[in-house]
Tab-separated table of C-alpha atoms in Angstrom:
chain	number	residue	atom	x	y	z
P	1	MET	CA	120.508	93.905	-12.467
P	2	LYS	CA	119.696	90.818	-14.597
P	3	PRO	CA	120.106	88.301	-11.786
P	4	LYS	CA	117.801	90.379	-9.601
P	5	LEU	CA	115.100	90.453	-12.303
P	6	ASN	CA	115.425	86.682	-12.786
P	7	PHE	CA	115.094	86.159	-9.053
P	8	LEU	CA	111.933	88.306	-8.897
P	9	ALA	CA	110.493	86.506	-11.922
P	10	THR	CA	111.150	83.153	-10.231
P	11	ILE	CA	109.387	84.336	-7.060
P	12	GLN	CA	106.398	85.506	-9.133
P	13	ASN	CA	106.249	82.180	-10.987
P	14	VAL	CA	106.334	80.262	-7.723
P	15	MET	CA	103.551	82.411	-6.256
P	16	PHE	CA	101.493	81.949	-9.413
P	17	GLY	CA	102.019	78.194	-9.206
P	18	VAL	CA	100.898	78.095	-5.567
P	19	LYS	CA	97.758	80.094	-6.424
P	20	LEU	CA	97.020	77.774	-9.345
P	21	ILE	CA	97.349	74.682	-7.129
P	22	LEU	CA	95.025	76.227	-4.531
P	23	MET	CA	92.499	77.138	-7.223
P	24	LEU	CA	92.623	73.633	-8.689
P	25	THR	CA	92.165	72.130	-5.225
P	26	VAL	CA	89.091	74.287	-4.587
P	27	CYS	CA	87.730	73.487	-8.065
P	28	ARG	CA	88.201	69.772	-7.439
P	29	VAL	CA	86.188	69.911	-4.244
P	30	GLU	CA	83.344	71.748	-6.014
P	31	PHE	CA	83.790	69.987	-9.366
P	32	SER	CA	80.742	68.521	-11.066
P	33	LEU	CA	80.533	66.443	-14.202
P	34	CYS	CA	77.901	66.421	-16.939
P	35	VAL	CA	77.386	62.811	-18.039
P	36	LEU	CA	75.719	61.630	-21.235
P	37	LEU	CA	73.295	58.798	-20.445
P	38	GLN	CA	71.966	55.915	-22.496
P	39	LYS	CA	68.654	56.366	-24.299
P	40	VAL	CA	65.611	55.382	-22.238
P	41	ASP	CA	62.760	53.363	-23.777
P	42	LEU	CA	59.330	54.939	-23.233
P	43	HIS	CA	55.761	53.634	-23.075
P	44	ARG	CA	52.759	56.021	-23.186
P	45	LEU	CA	55.060	58.988	-22.552
P	46	GLU	CA	55.951	61.819	-24.942
P	47	GLU	CA	59.004	62.798	-22.907
P	48	GLY	CA	61.196	60.815	-20.564
P	49	PRO	CA	64.072	61.401	-18.163
P	50	PRO	CA	66.921	63.667	-19.340
P	51	LEU	CA	69.718	62.123	-21.390
P	52	THR	CA	72.331	63.970	-19.329
P	53	ALA	CA	73.012	63.951	-15.605
P	54	THR	CA	75.148	66.080	-13.319
P	55	LEU	CA	77.410	64.265	-10.887
P	56	THR	CA	79.204	66.175	-8.143
P	57	ARG	CA	82.375	64.888	-6.561
P	58	GLU	CA	80.578	64.490	-3.222
P	59	GLU	CA	77.784	62.457	-4.814
P	60	GLY	CA	80.240	60.295	-6.716
P	61	LEU	CA	82.233	59.415	-3.617
P	62	LYS	CA	79.022	58.726	-1.679
P	63	TYR	CA	77.616	56.435	-4.379
P	64	TYR	CA	80.940	54.640	-4.714
P	65	ARG	CA	81.199	54.007	-0.983
P	66	THR	CA	77.604	52.780	-0.668
P	67	MET	CA	77.842	50.422	-3.638
P	68	GLN	CA	81.193	49.109	-2.458
P	69	THR	CA	79.720	48.548	1.026
P	70	ILE	CA	76.812	46.537	-0.404
P	71	ARG	CA	79.212	44.499	-2.571
P	72	ARG	CA	81.599	43.690	0.280
P	73	MET	CA	78.746	42.976	2.689
P	74	GLU	CA	77.235	40.450	0.291
P	75	LEU	CA	80.577	38.760	-0.323
P	76	LYS	CA	81.076	38.448	3.440
P	77	ALA	CA	77.561	36.987	3.755
P	78	ASP	CA	78.522	34.430	1.092
P	79	GLN	CA	81.587	33.488	3.140
P	80	LEU	CA	79.659	33.186	6.426
P	81	TYR	CA	76.961	31.121	4.724
P	82	LYS	CA	79.521	28.646	3.400
P	83	GLN	CA	80.944	28.429	6.930
P	84	LYS	CA	77.380	27.563	8.111
P	85	ILE	CA	77.276	30.613	10.361
P	86	ILE	CA	74.397	32.065	8.320
P	87	ARG	CA	71.599	29.524	7.796
P	88	GLY	CA	68.333	29.318	5.883
P	89	PHE	CA	67.349	31.417	2.881
P	90	CYS	CA	69.877	33.984	1.698
P	91	HIS	CA	69.552	35.967	-1.558
P	92	LEU	CA	72.534	38.176	-2.410
P	93	TYR	CA	72.450	41.517	-4.253
P	94	ASP	CA	75.958	41.838	-5.724
P	95	GLY	CA	75.797	43.092	-9.301
P	96	GLN	CA	72.585	45.050	-8.733
P	97	GLU	CA	74.008	47.776	-6.465
P	98	ALA	CA	73.283	50.613	-8.919
P	99	CYS	CA	69.550	49.904	-8.605
P	100	ALA	CA	69.330	50.458	-4.855
P	101	VAL	CA	71.732	53.408	-4.764
P	102	GLY	CA	70.243	55.069	-7.857
P	103	ILE	CA	66.662	54.737	-6.612
P	104	GLU	CA	67.611	56.231	-3.258
P	105	GLY	CA	69.286	59.133	-5.076
P	106	GLY	CA	65.986	59.943	-6.806
P	107	ILE	CA	63.664	59.943	-3.788
P	108	THR	CA	63.917	60.991	-0.132
P	109	LEU	CA	64.038	58.981	3.083
P	110	SER	CA	60.536	60.276	3.905
P	111	ASP	CA	59.268	58.337	0.876
P	112	HIS	CA	58.431	54.653	1.299
P	113	LEU	CA	59.920	51.499	-0.175
P	114	ILE	CA	59.010	47.824	-0.172
P	115	THR	CA	60.789	44.963	-1.924
P	116	ALA	CA	61.051	41.184	-2.141
P	117	TYR	CA	63.571	38.963	-0.354
P	118	ARG	CA	66.774	40.276	-2.044
P	119	ALA	CA	66.690	43.083	0.490
P	120	HIS	CA	70.108	43.557	2.124
P	121	GLY	CA	71.115	46.469	-0.137
P	122	TYR	CA	67.866	48.344	0.411
P	123	THR	CA	68.092	47.839	4.160
P	124	LEU	CA	71.419	49.671	4.038
P	125	THR	CA	70.309	52.514	1.734
P	126	ARG	CA	67.161	53.034	3.824
P	127	GLY	CA	69.195	53.712	6.957
P	128	GLY	CA	70.211	50.347	8.400
P	129	THR	CA	73.819	49.746	9.420
P	130	VAL	CA	76.163	47.005	8.232
P	131	ARG	CA	76.440	45.760	11.811
P	132	GLU	CA	72.644	45.464	12.191
P	133	ILE	CA	72.295	43.694	8.832
P	134	MET	CA	75.101	41.203	9.453
P	135	ALA	CA	73.809	40.445	12.961
P	136	GLU	CA	70.332	39.844	11.526
P	137	LEU	CA	71.781	37.408	9.004
P	138	THR	CA	73.327	35.399	11.856
P	139	GLY	CA	70.158	35.629	13.983
P	140	ARG	CA	71.647	37.703	16.805
P	141	ARG	CA	70.042	40.051	19.314
P	142	GLY	CA	71.749	43.100	17.790
P	143	GLY	CA	70.193	42.445	14.378
P	144	ILE	CA	67.951	45.013	12.728
P	145	ALA	CA	64.891	42.794	13.457
P	146	LYS	CA	66.314	41.621	16.814
P	147	GLY	CA	67.526	38.392	15.210
P	148	LYS	CA	64.003	37.183	14.374
P	149	GLY	CA	63.758	38.075	10.694
P	150	GLY	CA	66.898	36.772	9.066
P	151	SER	CA	67.891	37.514	5.483
P	152	MET	CA	64.403	38.052	4.056
P	153	HIS	CA	62.752	40.133	6.780
P	154	MET	CA	64.588	43.355	7.579
P	155	TYR	CA	62.908	46.685	8.242
P	156	THR	CA	63.739	50.325	8.915
P	157	LYS	CA	61.677	53.491	9.028
P	158	ASN	CA	59.605	53.778	5.821
P	159	PHE	CA	61.053	50.456	4.622
P	160	TYR	CA	58.645	47.537	4.802
P	161	GLY	CA	60.965	44.657	3.991
P	162	GLY	CA	62.032	42.095	2.865
P	163	ASN	CA	59.026	39.870	1.952
P	164	GLY	CA	59.326	36.130	1.424
P	165	ILE	CA	56.228	35.473	-0.707
P	166	VAL	CA	56.983	36.100	-4.382
P	167	GLY	CA	55.148	39.209	-5.622
P	168	ALA	CA	53.146	39.697	-2.413
P	169	GLN	CA	54.928	42.959	-1.584
P	170	VAL	CA	53.506	44.724	-4.668
P	171	PRO	CA	49.878	45.072	-3.438
P	172	LEU	CA	51.224	45.960	0.017
P	173	GLY	CA	53.130	48.793	-1.632
P	174	ALA	CA	49.890	50.013	-3.205
P	175	GLY	CA	48.385	50.081	0.280
P	176	VAL	CA	51.240	52.276	1.476
P	177	ALA	CA	50.709	54.559	-1.545
P	178	LEU	CA	46.992	54.738	-0.731
P	179	ALA	CA	47.918	55.893	2.780
P	180	CYS	CA	50.209	58.570	1.285
P	181	LYS	CA	47.367	59.869	-0.892
P	182	TYR	CA	44.862	59.722	1.965
P	183	LEU	CA	47.169	61.684	4.257
P	184	GLY	CA	48.084	64.173	1.513
P	185	ASN	CA	51.719	64.257	2.626
P	186	ASP	CA	53.311	64.489	-0.874
P	187	GLN	CA	55.067	61.176	-0.275
P	188	LEU	CA	55.166	58.145	-2.566
P	189	CYS	CA	55.911	54.439	-2.415
P	190	VAL	CA	58.425	52.487	-4.471
P	191	SER	CA	57.239	48.897	-4.915
P	192	LEU	CA	59.919	46.548	-6.260
P	193	TYR	CA	59.682	43.064	-7.744
P	194	GLY	CA	61.698	40.884	-10.108
P	195	ASP	CA	61.171	39.534	-13.600
P	196	GLY	CA	60.160	36.212	-12.036
P	197	ALA	CA	57.260	37.797	-10.141
P	198	ALA	CA	56.209	39.970	-13.093
P	199	ASN	CA	53.836	37.320	-14.502
P	200	GLN	CA	51.740	37.073	-11.340
P	201	GLY	CA	48.076	38.013	-11.354
P	202	GLN	CA	48.220	40.011	-8.132
P	203	ILE	CA	50.624	42.457	-9.793
P	204	PHE	CA	48.142	43.188	-12.603
P	205	GLU	CA	45.329	43.600	-10.076
P	206	THR	CA	47.501	46.135	-8.282
P	207	TYR	CA	48.197	48.005	-11.533
P	208	ASN	CA	44.446	48.273	-12.058
P	209	MET	CA	43.595	49.613	-8.604
P	210	SER	CA	46.552	51.982	-8.562
P	211	SER	CA	45.582	53.444	-11.927
P	212	LEU	CA	41.920	53.804	-10.996
P	213	TRP	CA	42.795	55.608	-7.766
P	214	LYS	CA	45.820	57.474	-9.227
P	215	LEU	CA	48.058	56.299	-6.408
P	216	PRO	CA	51.546	57.816	-5.973
P	217	ILE	CA	53.414	54.567	-6.585
P	218	ILE	CA	56.467	53.680	-8.680
P	219	PHE	CA	56.370	50.035	-9.742
P	220	ILE	CA	59.933	48.877	-10.382
P	221	CYS	CA	60.791	45.577	-12.036
P	222	GLU	CA	64.419	44.679	-11.335
P	223	ASN	CA	64.938	42.529	-14.401
P	224	ASN	CA	68.045	40.465	-13.604
P	225	GLN	CA	67.115	38.191	-16.523
P	226	TYR	CA	66.903	34.786	-14.835
P	227	ALA	CA	64.233	34.852	-12.092
P	228	MET	CA	64.942	31.724	-10.009
P	229	GLY	CA	66.850	30.087	-12.851
P	230	THR	CA	64.847	30.470	-16.053
P	231	SER	CA	65.743	33.086	-18.669
P	232	VAL	CA	63.141	35.738	-19.412
P	233	GLU	CA	62.879	34.513	-23.024
P	234	ARG	CA	61.727	31.096	-21.787
P	235	SER	CA	59.326	32.360	-19.115
P	236	ALA	CA	57.633	35.447	-20.574
P	237	ALA	CA	55.757	35.898	-23.854
P	238	SER	CA	56.559	39.604	-23.589
P	239	THR	CA	59.931	40.581	-22.115
P	240	GLU	CA	59.162	44.305	-22.330
P	241	TYR	CA	58.255	44.566	-18.670
P	242	TYR	CA	57.986	48.358	-18.753
P	243	LYS	CA	54.963	47.996	-21.064
P	244	ARG	CA	53.190	45.473	-18.834
P	245	GLY	CA	51.109	48.180	-17.146
P	246	ASP	CA	49.354	48.764	-20.502
P	247	TYR	CA	47.482	51.942	-19.508
P	248	ILE	CA	50.251	52.887	-17.028
P	249	PRO	CA	53.221	54.860	-18.440
P	250	GLY	CA	56.523	52.988	-18.394
P	251	ILE	CA	60.255	53.494	-18.869
P	252	ARG	CA	63.084	51.013	-19.410
P	253	VAL	CA	66.487	51.980	-18.030
P	254	ASP	CA	70.053	50.658	-17.819
P	255	GLY	CA	70.015	49.318	-14.258
P	256	MET	CA	73.808	48.933	-14.180
P	257	ASP	CA	74.391	52.711	-14.375
P	258	VAL	CA	73.671	54.455	-11.079
P	259	LEU	CA	73.080	57.815	-12.808
P	260	CYS	CA	70.599	56.365	-15.316
P	261	VAL	CA	68.649	54.845	-12.433
P	262	ARG	CA	68.801	58.059	-10.395
P	263	GLU	CA	67.535	60.299	-13.197
P	264	ALA	CA	64.768	57.863	-14.142
P	265	THR	CA	63.671	57.659	-10.503
P	266	LYS	CA	63.598	61.462	-10.209
P	267	PHE	CA	61.441	61.588	-13.326
P	268	ALA	CA	59.089	58.894	-12.011
P	269	ALA	CA	58.848	60.573	-8.596
P	270	ALA	CA	57.907	63.920	-10.197
P	271	HIS	CA	55.237	62.089	-12.230
P	272	CYS	CA	53.707	60.612	-9.065
P	273	ARG	CA	53.897	63.795	-6.988
P	274	SER	CA	52.139	65.774	-9.725
P	275	GLY	CA	49.014	63.652	-9.221
P	276	LYS	CA	49.276	61.694	-12.480
P	277	GLY	CA	49.121	58.337	-10.715
P	278	PRO	CA	51.408	55.307	-10.996
P	279	ILE	CA	54.351	54.776	-13.303
P	280	LEU	CA	56.302	51.609	-14.139
P	281	MET	CA	60.089	51.294	-14.392
P	282	GLU	CA	62.082	48.357	-15.697
P	283	LEU	CA	65.717	48.265	-14.589
P	284	GLN	CA	67.840	45.989	-16.771
P	285	THR	CA	70.349	44.554	-14.331
P	286	TYR	CA	72.257	41.367	-13.490
P	287	ARG	CA	72.974	39.290	-10.394
P	288	TYR	CA	76.417	37.730	-10.052
P	289	HIS	CA	75.379	35.078	-7.523
P	290	GLY	CA	72.725	32.453	-8.099
P	291	HIS	CA	69.107	33.102	-7.164
P	292	SER	CA	69.907	32.119	-3.576
P	293	MET	CA	72.867	30.547	-1.825
P	294	SER	CA	71.493	27.100	-2.707
P	295	ASP	CA	71.804	27.937	-6.420
P	296	PRO	CA	75.322	27.797	-7.935
P	297	GLY	CA	74.015	30.004	-10.747
P	298	VAL	CA	75.824	28.301	-13.624
P	299	SER	CA	73.385	25.565	-14.697
P	300	TYR	CA	71.303	27.994	-16.786
P	301	ARG	CA	74.055	30.439	-17.819
P	302	THR	CA	77.772	30.174	-18.458
P	303	ARG	CA	80.639	31.402	-16.315
P	304	GLU	CA	81.842	33.279	-19.387
P	305	GLU	CA	78.588	35.238	-19.538
P	306	ILE	CA	78.915	36.275	-15.899
P	307	GLN	CA	82.529	37.294	-16.436
P	308	GLU	CA	81.623	39.322	-19.513
P	309	VAL	CA	79.023	41.322	-17.574
P	310	ARG	CA	81.545	41.888	-14.774
P	311	SER	CA	84.166	43.161	-17.218
P	312	LYS	CA	81.892	45.362	-19.349
P	313	SER	CA	78.949	46.521	-17.222
P	314	ASP	CA	79.898	46.315	-13.536
P	315	PRO	CA	78.144	49.241	-11.779
P	316	ILE	CA	81.013	49.975	-9.379
P	317	SER	CA	83.715	49.811	-12.051
P	318	MET	CA	81.605	52.034	-14.321
P	319	LEU	CA	81.320	54.763	-11.689
P	320	LYS	CA	84.971	54.382	-10.677
P	321	ASP	CA	86.211	54.763	-14.276
P	322	ARG	CA	83.945	57.766	-14.792
P	323	MET	CA	85.347	59.535	-11.745
P	324	LEU	CA	88.988	58.711	-12.428
P	325	SER	CA	88.895	59.646	-16.115
P	326	ASN	CA	87.398	63.050	-15.241
P	327	ASN	CA	89.765	63.746	-12.311
P	328	MET	CA	86.912	63.747	-9.801
P	329	ALA	CA	88.873	61.484	-7.472
P	330	SER	CA	92.276	59.868	-7.277
P	331	ILE	CA	93.097	56.172	-7.135
P	332	GLU	CA	94.480	56.732	-3.634
P	333	GLU	CA	91.186	58.240	-2.423
P	334	LEU	CA	89.158	55.329	-3.735
P	335	LYS	CA	91.617	52.849	-2.227
P	336	GLU	CA	91.180	54.571	1.144
P	337	ILE	CA	87.407	54.106	0.809
P	338	ASP	CA	87.931	50.433	-0.081
P	339	ILE	CA	90.105	49.905	2.990
P	340	ALA	CA	87.597	51.670	5.277
P	341	VAL	CA	84.719	49.610	3.840
P	342	ARG	CA	86.578	46.327	4.312
P	343	LYS	CA	87.308	47.241	7.945
P	344	GLU	CA	83.649	48.145	8.549
P	345	ILE	CA	82.559	44.791	7.093
P	346	GLU	CA	85.082	42.819	9.151
P	347	ASP	CA	84.080	44.619	12.358
P	348	ALA	CA	80.398	43.944	11.611
P	349	ALA	CA	81.116	40.265	10.911
P	350	GLN	CA	82.985	39.990	14.201
P	351	PHE	CA	80.002	41.486	16.030
P	352	ALA	CA	77.572	39.237	14.129
P	353	THR	CA	79.409	36.098	15.235
P	354	THR	CA	79.893	37.074	18.903
P	355	ASP	CA	76.664	38.892	19.787
P	356	PRO	CA	74.303	36.597	21.740
P	357	GLU	CA	71.190	35.090	20.228
P	358	PRO	CA	67.858	36.565	21.408
P	359	PRO	CA	66.610	34.874	24.604
P	360	LEU	CA	63.527	32.645	24.597
P	361	ASP	CA	61.707	35.293	26.657
P	362	ASP	CA	61.728	37.571	23.589
P	363	LEU	CA	60.009	35.006	21.372
P	364	CYS	CA	56.554	36.616	21.506
P	365	SER	CA	57.645	40.239	21.763
P	366	HIS	CA	57.227	42.906	19.056
P	367	ILE	CA	54.029	41.401	17.646
P	368	PHE	CA	51.900	44.466	18.375
P	369	ALA	CA	52.909	48.131	18.538
P	370	ASN	CA	52.099	50.382	21.499
P	371	ASP	CA	50.329	47.658	23.447
P	372	GLN	CA	50.455	46.691	27.106
P	373	PRO	CA	52.442	43.514	27.883
P	374	PHE	CA	50.269	40.404	27.845
P	375	GLU	CA	50.747	36.713	28.550
P	376	VAL	CA	51.122	34.181	25.731
P	377	ARG	CA	50.944	30.407	26.095
P	378	GLY	CA	54.093	28.681	24.891
P	379	ALA	CA	54.472	25.313	23.211
P	380	THR	CA	52.736	23.682	26.183
P	381	PRO	CA	50.071	24.971	28.613
P	382	TRP	CA	52.770	25.115	31.296
P	383	THR	CA	55.061	27.421	29.337
P	384	LYS	CA	54.174	31.082	29.791
P	385	LEU	CA	55.749	33.875	27.745
P	386	THR	CA	55.191	37.625	27.756
P	387	SER	CA	54.593	39.802	24.708
P	388	THR	CA	55.906	43.377	24.846
P	389	SER	CA	55.933	46.036	22.124
């Protein structure tokens, strides 16, 4: 009888093991992680964003893929620029991916967003595709602005660029917020600028109007510490950008942690939607490339400093380590995402280098919306072009 009992016990153990594996698999799919966040600095606020955040496996994989896509897209843009396939101004976003992805995680696509000329990442998070962005960078017909905007002027629904004039997008964002309040649609506008633009007068004028009218606007200073090439300590008497609104509440957040940015954005969005008016966020972040492709980025900082930030504070590595150490994903899964992202980037680059340039006939099109076609004089009185919406 003993062998029989042992056999039955073995069968039971096997069945129990199978059930346990199935349960663990289900738990992994539904698994969420409670993460302790860094302390947030507050200005004119008694309470700030929570110091913990919940991350689901689905969210983690989504954030990882989006940040990795932005990173790889920017590195490919760097390569195409050096090959002289991309020309003109080109400002890359690698290193700052947690800002764009975290902000998007705290608002909805029905909200509005406007930024400066480091806009490729936001074009993607706002709904653009890698193919459209890469084709715009090479000035092709399939670009997101039909090949007419280039690196600095990309747009999608509820995303107003991509603006080339330093700081000029901030008052435009207040105008969008004014429209939101006028229409009463419970929407808000995120208006982004950098530490270099933070000293401009037009930004303080916009703070004043927005506070007077209690506009639903989140001012966000992406402080990547060097503006065009001057450290914040050398260019600003006060480097506490989150306090610059004076009478406007402010928060300062670790801009390299996607969850810190997400929770702070949720907090700021709730502040705006409750009718309290504007709020200011400072995201402490870092760009790996120079200010633009014409800037090697090492004349005002050392290579060692850049490498130290990469090794200690990289936003993608931080999220990856968090997920792996808590068994939210496997190395194999993340490698599969990496491979898929690389293929998507390569396919987009192939399209961006083979798609035709926009024809001359399109030169005057898309100036006005919902208008009848009309004739436009070209460079000479004998050249006639047509403008269509």
